Amino acid sequence: VRGDERHPLTNEVIVPAVPAFLGGNLAVHSVNLPDWARRPDHRDFVLRDTLTASGQAVDGALKFLETTRAATNATPGKVEEARIALDLAYKKRATLVAVIEAEGARDAGLPTAAGRATNATLLQRTESVAQARLQGHKAQLTLETAATNKLAEARQKLVEAEQQQAKAVGRLTDPLDAAFVPRPAEVFPATSTGRRSAFARWITERSNPLTARVAVNHVWMRHFGQGLVPSSADFGRNGRPATHPALLDWLAAEFMEPTVPGPDGIPASAWSFRHLHRLVVTSRAYRMASTSDAADLERDPDNLGIWRMNSRRLEAEAVRDNLLHVAGSLDLSRGGPDIDHREALTSRRRSIYLRHASEKQAEFLQIFDGPGITECYQRRPSVIPQQALALGNSSLVLEQARLLAARLIPASGGPSERLIADAFSRVLGRRPTPAEERECLGFLNPPQPVSASASEKARQRAVENLVLVLFNHSDFVTIR
């Protein structure tokens, strides 16, 4: 009542709409959802994970059989139980593969759907027989070891298991059909109310340039370190005014209705972030050097006029990804589930896939001022000793230094000017200065050890340490 959430209005239904003073009603239409949203268990990565778990179950059953056979106190009955369990694990995996193939053929409307469904039905019946055999064998072992007062109960369970097994075996001779049992999965609605889509359309109305202005400012900020409106979290009256209001307005208009041709000569589609990024990074302002000029520095020390590029550190995710990339171990595969934040030092996936929540944050990323949990605005980089320690001692950095050294040595033929140039080029993106080259040559060519093997190990370690030093160079984490 009157905007006070402590007093909700309960005597009438409020339909989804926009107050008249904000532009009128929303046009709400239901939205058809893609099949993967209705049945998320049918997504490719879910199927891969399901099959992987099935394979691991087979491996576990095989290992259990081997362990049981090797045990000194193993009885023939226990060994047979482990063997039957392994047979069941194999049959479960074969059935799972058949069911997934049958579901896929049915969903795609393939002509092979009926045959795959029949095959899945047969394998499910075979799995039922293996399952009944295992239960029957367990019931027999229980009866053999049951106490006197439990004999009647054990006999009853054995009879029930034998009946179940006979029933399962009997079904093998029944006529086959395509009525296999699909995997248990929750099915979600095929349509959405469309309220969120209507709200999104209303927010991006051509008559509401605020959305485009905010988006443009965020893109500019991430390329230049500071937005055209410095207070990126506040576009209201309490915020700071734009340093280049005409540029902000032009970019917002170009973002909503592009007029500048793309690489193929055709203007991009409306609201294209790719088009916006291309405009920014190909601009003369973005391609400026970060070197200073005394006269300009005196007139504009804060670089509000964008007369040079501001130097800034890479974002935390880019620091980690860059380590993996220069060593050639970054996994560029896209999509899939999130990754446990505790695997940040061992996983090769891009940092964007690491789990990120209030109680789940990768420590390596947080050291380099990773993203906040409750806001998505401008990051404020810090300079703390832990950052140097992370780049000098982290297991992730040490492993990538070792991998990159192993790549550099064969390509250059040993510690030489070529290896140093390759290392600088790969890690820092530039050639070494003459002074740096002399220093590195002296470091890579110490007095030779007594043995050839010790000499080889010393050279390998020296190259690894050189790469580690370059990882700790300010140019490695700085955009200039």
PDB file of C-alpha atoms in Angstrom, residues 75 78 138-151 154:
ATOM      1  CA  THR A  75      34.534 -67.145   0.133  1.00  0.00           C
ATOM      2  CA  LYS A  78      31.373 -63.524  -2.124  1.00  0.00           C
ATOM      3  CA  LYS A 138      22.471 -62.226  -1.939  1.00  0.00           C
ATOM      4  CA  ALA A 139      19.345 -63.849  -0.484  1.00  0.00           C
ATOM      5  CA  GLN A 140      20.987 -67.289  -0.718  1.00  0.00           C
ATOM      6  CA  LEU A 141      24.108 -66.039   1.102  1.00  0.00           C
ATOM      7  CA  THR A 142      21.952 -64.451   3.779  1.00  0.00           C
ATOM      8  CA  LEU A 143      20.083 -67.710   4.297  1.00  0.00           C
ATOM      9  CA  GLU A 144      23.313 -69.665   4.653  1.00  0.00           C
ATOM     10  CA  THR A 145      24.594 -67.368   7.393  1.00  0.00           C
ATOM     11  CA  ALA A 146      21.287 -66.472   9.083  1.00  0.00           C
ATOM     12  CA  ALA A 147      20.760 -67.100  12.751  1.00  0.00           C
ATOM     13  CA  THR A 148      18.153 -69.627  13.819  1.00  0.00           C
ATOM     14  CA  ASN A 149      15.572 -67.006  14.742  1.00  0.00           C
ATOM     15  CA  LYS A 150      15.954 -65.363  11.308  1.00  0.00           C
ATOM     16  CA  LEU A 151      15.728 -68.479   9.126  1.00  0.00           C
ATOM     17  CA  ALA A 154      15.641 -65.338   5.147  1.00  0.00           C
TER      18      ALA A 154
END
